[in-house]
Amino acid sequence: MNRNLKIKVCGMRDADNIRAVAALDIDFLGFIFYPQSPRYAQKAVPETELMTNTATASRRNGMVMRKPQRVGVFVDETPQAIIAHIHNDQLDYVQLHGHELPEMIDHLKRAVISDNHHSLKVIKAFSISKPDDLLQTKAYEGVADLFLFDTPTESYGGSGKKFDWQMLQAYDGHTPFLLSGGIGPEDIDRIHKFEHPQCIGIDLNSRFETVPGIKDVEALRRFTEKLRA
């Protein structure tokens, strides 16, 4: 497994906790804009409030780490509401965790480009319980920029439950993906042993929390250092 995997920490909502996590060696911060989630964030912490901490972020290979990119997580939300969050919360990515159709994603991307002349990157999440579930990704090739493979749950993620990653060997698509599904501090070896040419990163959430929405910063620090070693 590539030690330079991208790391996404999702379910952030407390300003001080976000600043501490943003200073770690991670690539994405996820804000969940789904009201039924216990990690629901009405708005993301302004990017300007994070700059002081990210300027002193941990160093790797003698270089200051870049500030994490901001991901907004939505479940069957309207394009209009998503676009409002993109502008108000300075989102770099949108993660769609519901039943969004490829046509909706295409419409959303076109609307964002038309509105502010910037392209939008989209992560489409899929629940995987059997290899055939991967067939649903076919319709999203060339539409989504990344896929995220997660454990099936009624709460749309954050369950802390794992699924069998070996099922992902049946994935033969061209879109890169993130591993998700109950990844915890004990999973370093499991991640290192997993091999797939399209796997570029991992998604961390509930297994690194003290309470929903508050991450254990030291546990994340130890985990990222071991993963990169």
PDB file of C-alpha atoms in Angstrom, residues 7-227:
ATOM      1  CA  ILE A   7      -6.362  11.121   4.437  1.00  0.00           C
ATOM      2  CA  LYS A   8      -9.852  12.554   4.856  1.00  0.00           C
ATOM      3  CA  VAL A   9     -11.184  13.296   8.335  1.00  0.00           C
ATOM      4  CA  CYS A  10     -14.941  13.666   8.220  1.00  0.00           C
ATOM      5  CA  GLY A  11     -17.676  14.823  10.584  1.00  0.00           C
ATOM      6  CA  MET A  12     -16.050  18.026  11.847  1.00  0.00           C
ATOM      7  CA  ARG A  13     -18.022  20.805  13.538  1.00  0.00           C
ATOM      8  CA  ASP A  14     -16.205  22.263  16.590  1.00  0.00           C
ATOM      9  CA  ALA A  15     -13.953  25.225  15.751  1.00  0.00           C
ATOM     10  CA  ASP A  16     -11.109  24.441  18.163  1.00  0.00           C
ATOM     11  CA  ASN A  17     -11.148  20.754  17.274  1.00  0.00           C
ATOM     12  CA  ILE A  18     -11.128  21.585  13.562  1.00  0.00           C
ATOM     13  CA  ARG A  19      -8.134  23.872  13.958  1.00  0.00           C
ATOM     14  CA  ALA A  20      -6.204  21.143  15.790  1.00  0.00           C
ATOM     15  CA  VAL A  21      -7.068  18.477  13.200  1.00  0.00           C
ATOM     16  CA  ALA A  22      -6.312  20.830  10.297  1.00  0.00           C
ATOM     17  CA  ALA A  23      -2.748  21.164  11.595  1.00  0.00           C
ATOM     18  CA  LEU A  24      -2.141  17.417  11.186  1.00  0.00           C
ATOM     19  CA  ASP A  25      -0.780  15.662   8.120  1.00  0.00           C
ATOM     20  CA  ILE A  26      -4.177  15.226   6.434  1.00  0.00           C
ATOM     21  CA  ASP A  27      -5.564  16.137   3.028  1.00  0.00           C
ATOM     22  CA  PHE A  28      -9.318  16.688   3.479  1.00  0.00           C
ATOM     23  CA  LEU A  29     -11.644  18.027   6.179  1.00  0.00           C
ATOM     24  CA  GLY A  30     -15.254  16.866   5.871  1.00  0.00           C
ATOM     25  CA  PHE A  31     -18.279  18.887   7.034  1.00  0.00           C
ATOM     26  CA  ILE A  32     -21.599  17.039   7.108  1.00  0.00           C
ATOM     27  CA  PHE A  33     -24.532  19.171   5.986  1.00  0.00           C
ATOM     28  CA  TYR A  34     -27.160  16.496   6.597  1.00  0.00           C
ATOM     29  CA  PRO A  35     -29.512  17.514   9.438  1.00  0.00           C
ATOM     30  CA  GLN A  36     -30.227  13.916  10.541  1.00  0.00           C
ATOM     31  CA  SER A  37     -26.548  13.233  11.213  1.00  0.00           C
ATOM     32  CA  PRO A  38     -25.224  13.461  14.809  1.00  0.00           C
ATOM     33  CA  ARG A  39     -22.270  15.295  13.219  1.00  0.00           C
ATOM     34  CA  TYR A  40     -24.433  17.854  11.446  1.00  0.00           C
ATOM     35  CA  ALA A  41     -22.716  21.177  10.871  1.00  0.00           C
ATOM     36  CA  GLN A  42     -24.949  24.120   9.975  1.00  0.00           C
ATOM     37  CA  LYS A  43     -21.898  25.816   8.513  1.00  0.00           C
ATOM     38  CA  ALA A  44     -18.192  25.153   8.195  1.00  0.00           C
ATOM     39  CA  VAL A  45     -15.570  27.037  10.177  1.00  0.00           C
ATOM     40  CA  PRO A  46     -14.373  29.916   7.938  1.00  0.00           C
ATOM     41  CA  GLU A  47     -11.136  29.126   6.149  1.00  0.00           C
ATOM     42  CA  THR A  48      -9.494  32.296   7.461  1.00  0.00           C
ATOM     43  CA  GLU A  49      -9.852  30.984  11.028  1.00  0.00           C
ATOM     44  CA  LEU A  50      -7.761  27.942  10.169  1.00  0.00           C
ATOM     45  CA  MET A  51      -4.862  29.685   8.468  1.00  0.00           C
ATOM     46  CA  THR A  52      -2.829  30.347  11.620  1.00  0.00           C
ATOM     47  CA  ASN A  53      -2.835  26.691  12.587  1.00  0.00           C
ATOM     48  CA  THR A  54      -2.259  25.326   9.120  1.00  0.00           C
ATOM     49  CA  ALA A  55       0.727  27.633   8.716  1.00  0.00           C
ATOM     50  CA  THR A  56       2.370  25.712  11.549  1.00  0.00           C
ATOM     51  CA  ALA A  57       1.209  22.308  10.342  1.00  0.00           C
ATOM     52  CA  SER A  58       3.429  19.282  10.802  1.00  0.00           C
ATOM     53  CA  ARG A  59       6.301  18.886   8.335  1.00  0.00           C
ATOM     54  CA  ARG A  60       6.940  15.868   6.154  1.00  0.00           C
ATOM     55  CA  ASN A  61       9.963  15.488   3.899  1.00  0.00           C
ATOM     56  CA  GLY A  62      11.101  18.945   4.937  1.00  0.00           C
ATOM     57  CA  MET A  63       8.057  20.710   3.501  1.00  0.00           C
ATOM     58  CA  VAL A  64       5.166  22.450   5.246  1.00  0.00           C
ATOM     59  CA  MET A  65       1.996  20.505   4.593  1.00  0.00           C
ATOM     60  CA  ARG A  66      -0.697  22.197   2.556  1.00  0.00           C
ATOM     61  CA  LYS A  67      -3.910  23.187   4.263  1.00  0.00           C
ATOM     62  CA  PRO A  68      -6.583  20.483   3.985  1.00  0.00           C
ATOM     63  CA  GLN A  69      -9.167  20.808   1.257  1.00  0.00           C
ATOM     64  CA  ARG A  70     -12.741  21.319   2.404  1.00  0.00           C
ATOM     65  CA  VAL A  71     -15.408  18.723   1.628  1.00  0.00           C
ATOM     66  CA  GLY A  72     -19.136  19.260   2.109  1.00  0.00           C
ATOM     67  CA  VAL A  73     -21.134  16.056   2.634  1.00  0.00           C
ATOM     68  CA  PHE A  74     -24.757  15.997   1.451  1.00  0.00           C
ATOM     69  CA  VAL A  75     -27.568  13.434   1.283  1.00  0.00           C
ATOM     70  CA  ASP A  76     -30.168  13.926  -1.466  1.00  0.00           C
ATOM     71  CA  GLU A  77     -29.896  17.709  -1.149  1.00  0.00           C
ATOM     72  CA  THR A  78     -31.070  20.139  -3.829  1.00  0.00           C
ATOM     73  CA  PRO A  79     -28.462  21.599  -6.196  1.00  0.00           C
ATOM     74  CA  GLN A  80     -29.452  25.082  -5.057  1.00  0.00           C
ATOM     75  CA  ALA A  81     -28.713  24.320  -1.404  1.00  0.00           C
ATOM     76  CA  ILE A  82     -25.418  22.624  -2.297  1.00  0.00           C
ATOM     77  CA  ILE A  83     -24.316  25.610  -4.381  1.00  0.00           C
ATOM     78  CA  ALA A  84     -25.115  27.945  -1.475  1.00  0.00           C
ATOM     79  CA  HIS A  85     -22.846  25.879   0.794  1.00  0.00           C
ATOM     80  CA  ILE A  86     -20.102  25.822  -1.851  1.00  0.00           C
ATOM     81  CA  HIS A  87     -20.022  29.617  -1.801  1.00  0.00           C
ATOM     82  CA  ASN A  88     -20.694  30.246   1.891  1.00  0.00           C
ATOM     83  CA  ASP A  89     -18.390  27.527   3.224  1.00  0.00           C
ATOM     84  CA  GLN A  90     -15.631  27.754   0.604  1.00  0.00           C
ATOM     85  CA  LEU A  91     -15.891  24.089  -0.364  1.00  0.00           C
ATOM     86  CA  ASP A  92     -13.321  22.443  -2.618  1.00  0.00           C
ATOM     87  CA  TYR A  93     -15.247  19.175  -2.933  1.00  0.00           C
ATOM     88  CA  VAL A  94     -18.827  18.003  -2.627  1.00  0.00           C
ATOM     89  CA  GLN A  95     -19.463  14.463  -1.355  1.00  0.00           C
ATOM     90  CA  LEU A  96     -22.838  12.997  -2.278  1.00  0.00           C
ATOM     91  CA  HIS A  97     -23.953  10.213   0.045  1.00  0.00           C
ATOM     92  CA  GLY A  98     -27.536   9.619  -1.076  1.00  0.00           C
ATOM     93  CA  HIS A  99     -29.309   8.533  -4.249  1.00  0.00           C
ATOM     94  CA  GLU A 100     -28.034  11.350  -6.466  1.00  0.00           C
ATOM     95  CA  LEU A 101     -28.233  10.515 -10.181  1.00  0.00           C
ATOM     96  CA  PRO A 102     -25.393  11.174 -12.653  1.00  0.00           C
ATOM     97  CA  GLU A 103     -27.599  13.759 -14.374  1.00  0.00           C
ATOM     98  CA  MET A 104     -27.925  15.699 -11.124  1.00  0.00           C
ATOM     99  CA  ILE A 105     -24.142  15.730 -10.651  1.00  0.00           C
ATOM    100  CA  ASP A 106     -23.607  16.928 -14.212  1.00  0.00           C
ATOM    101  CA  HIS A 107     -26.187  19.688 -13.694  1.00  0.00           C
ATOM    102  CA  LEU A 108     -24.530  20.699 -10.424  1.00  0.00           C
ATOM    103  CA  LYS A 109     -21.074  20.917 -12.003  1.00  0.00           C
ATOM    104  CA  ARG A 110     -22.360  22.980 -14.927  1.00  0.00           C
ATOM    105  CA  ALA A 111     -24.179  25.361 -12.596  1.00  0.00           C
ATOM    106  CA  VAL A 112     -21.071  25.949 -10.469  1.00  0.00           C
ATOM    107  CA  ILE A 113     -18.890  26.612 -13.522  1.00  0.00           C
ATOM    108  CA  SER A 114     -21.477  28.999 -14.928  1.00  0.00           C
ATOM    109  CA  ASP A 115     -21.845  30.780 -11.612  1.00  0.00           C
ATOM    110  CA  ASN A 116     -18.233  31.343 -10.552  1.00  0.00           C
ATOM    111  CA  HIS A 117     -16.113  29.991 -13.422  1.00  0.00           C
ATOM    112  CA  HIS A 118     -14.501  27.380 -11.134  1.00  0.00           C
ATOM    113  CA  SER A 119     -14.778  23.650 -11.627  1.00  0.00           C
ATOM    114  CA  LEU A 120     -16.351  21.533  -8.901  1.00  0.00           C
ATOM    115  CA  LYS A 121     -14.921  18.209  -7.755  1.00  0.00           C
ATOM    116  CA  VAL A 122     -17.406  15.569  -6.651  1.00  0.00           C
ATOM    117  CA  ILE A 123     -17.018  12.471  -4.465  1.00  0.00           C
ATOM    118  CA  LYS A 124     -19.829   9.948  -4.906  1.00  0.00           C
ATOM    119  CA  ALA A 125     -20.290   7.508  -2.034  1.00  0.00           C
ATOM    120  CA  PHE A 126     -21.505   3.930  -2.468  1.00  0.00           C
ATOM    121  CA  SER A 127     -22.538   1.370   0.150  1.00  0.00           C
ATOM    122  CA  ILE A 128     -20.935  -1.998  -0.538  1.00  0.00           C
ATOM    123  CA  SER A 129     -22.343  -5.227   0.896  1.00  0.00           C
ATOM    124  CA  LYS A 130     -21.581  -7.542  -2.040  1.00  0.00           C
ATOM    125  CA  PRO A 131     -19.363  -7.326  -5.153  1.00  0.00           C
ATOM    126  CA  ASP A 132     -22.356  -6.676  -7.431  1.00  0.00           C
ATOM    127  CA  ASP A 133     -22.943  -3.371  -5.598  1.00  0.00           C
ATOM    128  CA  LEU A 134     -19.909  -2.063  -7.480  1.00  0.00           C
ATOM    129  CA  LEU A 135     -21.845  -2.225 -10.754  1.00  0.00           C
ATOM    130  CA  GLN A 136     -23.680   0.962  -9.784  1.00  0.00           C
ATOM    131  CA  THR A 137     -20.430   2.904 -10.203  1.00  0.00           C
ATOM    132  CA  LYS A 138     -20.522   2.387 -13.994  1.00  0.00           C
ATOM    133  CA  ALA A 139     -23.056   5.166 -14.531  1.00  0.00           C
ATOM    134  CA  TYR A 140     -20.858   7.645 -12.631  1.00  0.00           C
ATOM    135  CA  GLU A 141     -17.629   7.089 -14.573  1.00  0.00           C
ATOM    136  CA  GLY A 142     -16.532  10.404 -16.039  1.00  0.00           C
ATOM    137  CA  VAL A 143     -19.082  12.242 -13.851  1.00  0.00           C
ATOM    138  CA  ALA A 144     -17.697  11.909 -10.315  1.00  0.00           C
ATOM    139  CA  ASP A 145     -14.035  12.699  -9.644  1.00  0.00           C
ATOM    140  CA  LEU A 146     -13.688  10.239  -6.777  1.00  0.00           C
ATOM    141  CA  PHE A 147     -15.701   7.357  -5.381  1.00  0.00           C
ATOM    142  CA  LEU A 148     -15.972   6.494  -1.694  1.00  0.00           C
ATOM    143  CA  PHE A 149     -16.791   2.910  -0.705  1.00  0.00           C
ATOM    144  CA  ASP A 150     -18.511   2.582   2.664  1.00  0.00           C
ATOM    145  CA  THR A 151     -20.424   0.157   4.883  1.00  0.00           C
ATOM    146  CA  PRO A 152     -24.215   0.022   4.331  1.00  0.00           C
ATOM    147  CA  THR A 153     -26.045   1.850   7.119  1.00  0.00           C
ATOM    148  CA  GLU A 154     -29.339   3.651   7.570  1.00  0.00           C
ATOM    149  CA  SER A 155     -27.487   6.714   8.847  1.00  0.00           C
ATOM    150  CA  TYR A 156     -25.470   7.271   5.623  1.00  0.00           C
ATOM    151  CA  GLY A 157     -22.018   6.686   7.093  1.00  0.00           C
ATOM    152  CA  GLY A 158     -20.358   7.255  10.449  1.00  0.00           C
ATOM    153  CA  SER A 159     -21.569   3.902  11.790  1.00  0.00           C
ATOM    154  CA  GLY A 160     -18.137   2.663  12.825  1.00  0.00           C
ATOM    155  CA  LYS A 161     -18.890  -0.653  11.089  1.00  0.00           C
ATOM    156  CA  LYS A 162     -16.448  -2.333   8.706  1.00  0.00           C
ATOM    157  CA  PHE A 163     -17.053  -4.170   5.464  1.00  0.00           C
ATOM    158  CA  ASP A 164     -14.939  -6.687   3.575  1.00  0.00           C
ATOM    159  CA  TRP A 165     -12.533  -4.638   1.463  1.00  0.00           C
ATOM    160  CA  GLN A 166     -11.639  -7.701  -0.594  1.00  0.00           C
ATOM    161  CA  MET A 167     -14.948  -7.227  -2.389  1.00  0.00           C
ATOM    162  CA  LEU A 168     -13.396  -4.128  -3.947  1.00  0.00           C
ATOM    163  CA  GLN A 169     -11.083  -6.315  -6.026  1.00  0.00           C
ATOM    164  CA  ALA A 170     -14.112  -6.662  -8.322  1.00  0.00           C
ATOM    165  CA  TYR A 171     -13.942  -2.925  -9.028  1.00  0.00           C
ATOM    166  CA  ASP A 172     -12.455  -2.427 -12.495  1.00  0.00           C
ATOM    167  CA  GLY A 173     -13.390   1.214 -13.060  1.00  0.00           C
ATOM    168  CA  HIS A 174     -11.132   4.130 -13.905  1.00  0.00           C
ATOM    169  CA  THR A 175     -12.298   6.515 -11.173  1.00  0.00           C
ATOM    170  CA  PRO A 176      -9.999   6.610  -8.096  1.00  0.00           C
ATOM    171  CA  PHE A 177     -11.588   5.821  -4.736  1.00  0.00           C
ATOM    172  CA  LEU A 178     -11.302   6.338  -0.990  1.00  0.00           C
ATOM    173  CA  LEU A 179     -11.619   3.483   1.499  1.00  0.00           C
ATOM    174  CA  SER A 180     -14.119   4.016   4.279  1.00  0.00           C
ATOM    175  CA  GLY A 181     -16.133   1.991   6.757  1.00  0.00           C
ATOM    176  CA  GLY A 182     -15.197   1.948  10.423  1.00  0.00           C
ATOM    177  CA  ILE A 183     -11.472   2.557  10.005  1.00  0.00           C
ATOM    178  CA  GLY A 184      -9.899   2.841  13.438  1.00  0.00           C
ATOM    179  CA  PRO A 185      -6.489   3.159  15.130  1.00  0.00           C
ATOM    180  CA  GLU A 186      -5.987  -0.611  14.967  1.00  0.00           C
ATOM    181  CA  ASP A 187      -6.309  -0.772  11.167  1.00  0.00           C
ATOM    182  CA  ILE A 188      -2.809   0.334  10.095  1.00  0.00           C
ATOM    183  CA  ASP A 189      -1.748  -3.170   9.029  1.00  0.00           C
ATOM    184  CA  ARG A 190      -5.085  -3.780   7.318  1.00  0.00           C
ATOM    185  CA  ILE A 191      -4.640  -0.612   5.262  1.00  0.00           C
ATOM    186  CA  HIS A 192      -1.026  -1.390   4.402  1.00  0.00           C
ATOM    187  CA  LYS A 193      -2.000  -4.864   3.191  1.00  0.00           C
ATOM    188  CA  PHE A 194      -4.833  -3.675   0.968  1.00  0.00           C
ATOM    189  CA  GLU A 195      -3.811  -3.286  -2.663  1.00  0.00           C
ATOM    190  CA  HIS A 196      -5.827  -1.779  -5.506  1.00  0.00           C
ATOM    191  CA  PRO A 197      -4.507   0.463  -8.313  1.00  0.00           C
ATOM    192  CA  GLN A 198      -7.380   2.937  -7.934  1.00  0.00           C
ATOM    193  CA  CYS A 199      -7.250   3.299  -4.141  1.00  0.00           C
ATOM    194  CA  ILE A 200      -5.795   6.729  -3.363  1.00  0.00           C
ATOM    195  CA  GLY A 201      -6.863   7.351   0.208  1.00  0.00           C
ATOM    196  CA  ILE A 202      -8.896   6.643   3.327  1.00  0.00           C
ATOM    197  CA  ASP A 203     -11.803   8.277   5.124  1.00  0.00           C
ATOM    198  CA  LEU A 204     -11.740   8.530   8.937  1.00  0.00           C
ATOM    199  CA  ASN A 205     -14.659   9.412  11.162  1.00  0.00           C
ATOM    200  CA  SER A 206     -16.384   7.823  14.146  1.00  0.00           C
ATOM    201  CA  ARG A 207     -13.574   5.513  15.312  1.00  0.00           C
ATOM    202  CA  PHE A 208     -11.437   8.582  16.082  1.00  0.00           C
ATOM    203  CA  GLU A 209     -14.018  10.449  18.156  1.00  0.00           C
ATOM    204  CA  THR A 210     -14.465  11.188  21.824  1.00  0.00           C
ATOM    205  CA  VAL A 211     -18.109  12.145  21.118  1.00  0.00           C
ATOM    206  CA  PRO A 212     -19.857  12.528  17.742  1.00  0.00           C
ATOM    207  CA  GLY A 213     -18.293  15.444  15.875  1.00  0.00           C
ATOM    208  CA  ILE A 214     -15.250  15.799  18.179  1.00  0.00           C
ATOM    209  CA  LYS A 215     -12.080  14.039  17.039  1.00  0.00           C
ATOM    210  CA  ASP A 216      -9.341  12.634  19.269  1.00  0.00           C
ATOM    211  CA  VAL A 217      -6.472  14.723  17.911  1.00  0.00           C
ATOM    212  CA  GLU A 218      -3.682  12.686  19.506  1.00  0.00           C
ATOM    213  CA  ALA A 219      -5.143   9.422  18.218  1.00  0.00           C
ATOM    214  CA  LEU A 220      -5.278  10.927  14.740  1.00  0.00           C
ATOM    215  CA  ARG A 221      -1.719  12.205  15.058  1.00  0.00           C
ATOM    216  CA  ARG A 222      -0.383   8.785  16.056  1.00  0.00           C
ATOM    217  CA  PHE A 223      -2.368   7.097  13.297  1.00  0.00           C
ATOM    218  CA  THR A 224      -1.212   9.422  10.527  1.00  0.00           C
ATOM    219  CA  GLU A 225       2.420   9.161  11.625  1.00  0.00           C
ATOM    220  CA  LYS A 226       2.268   5.352  11.602  1.00  0.00           C
ATOM    221  CA  LEU A 227       0.461   5.294   8.254  1.00  0.00           C
TER     222      LEU A 227
END
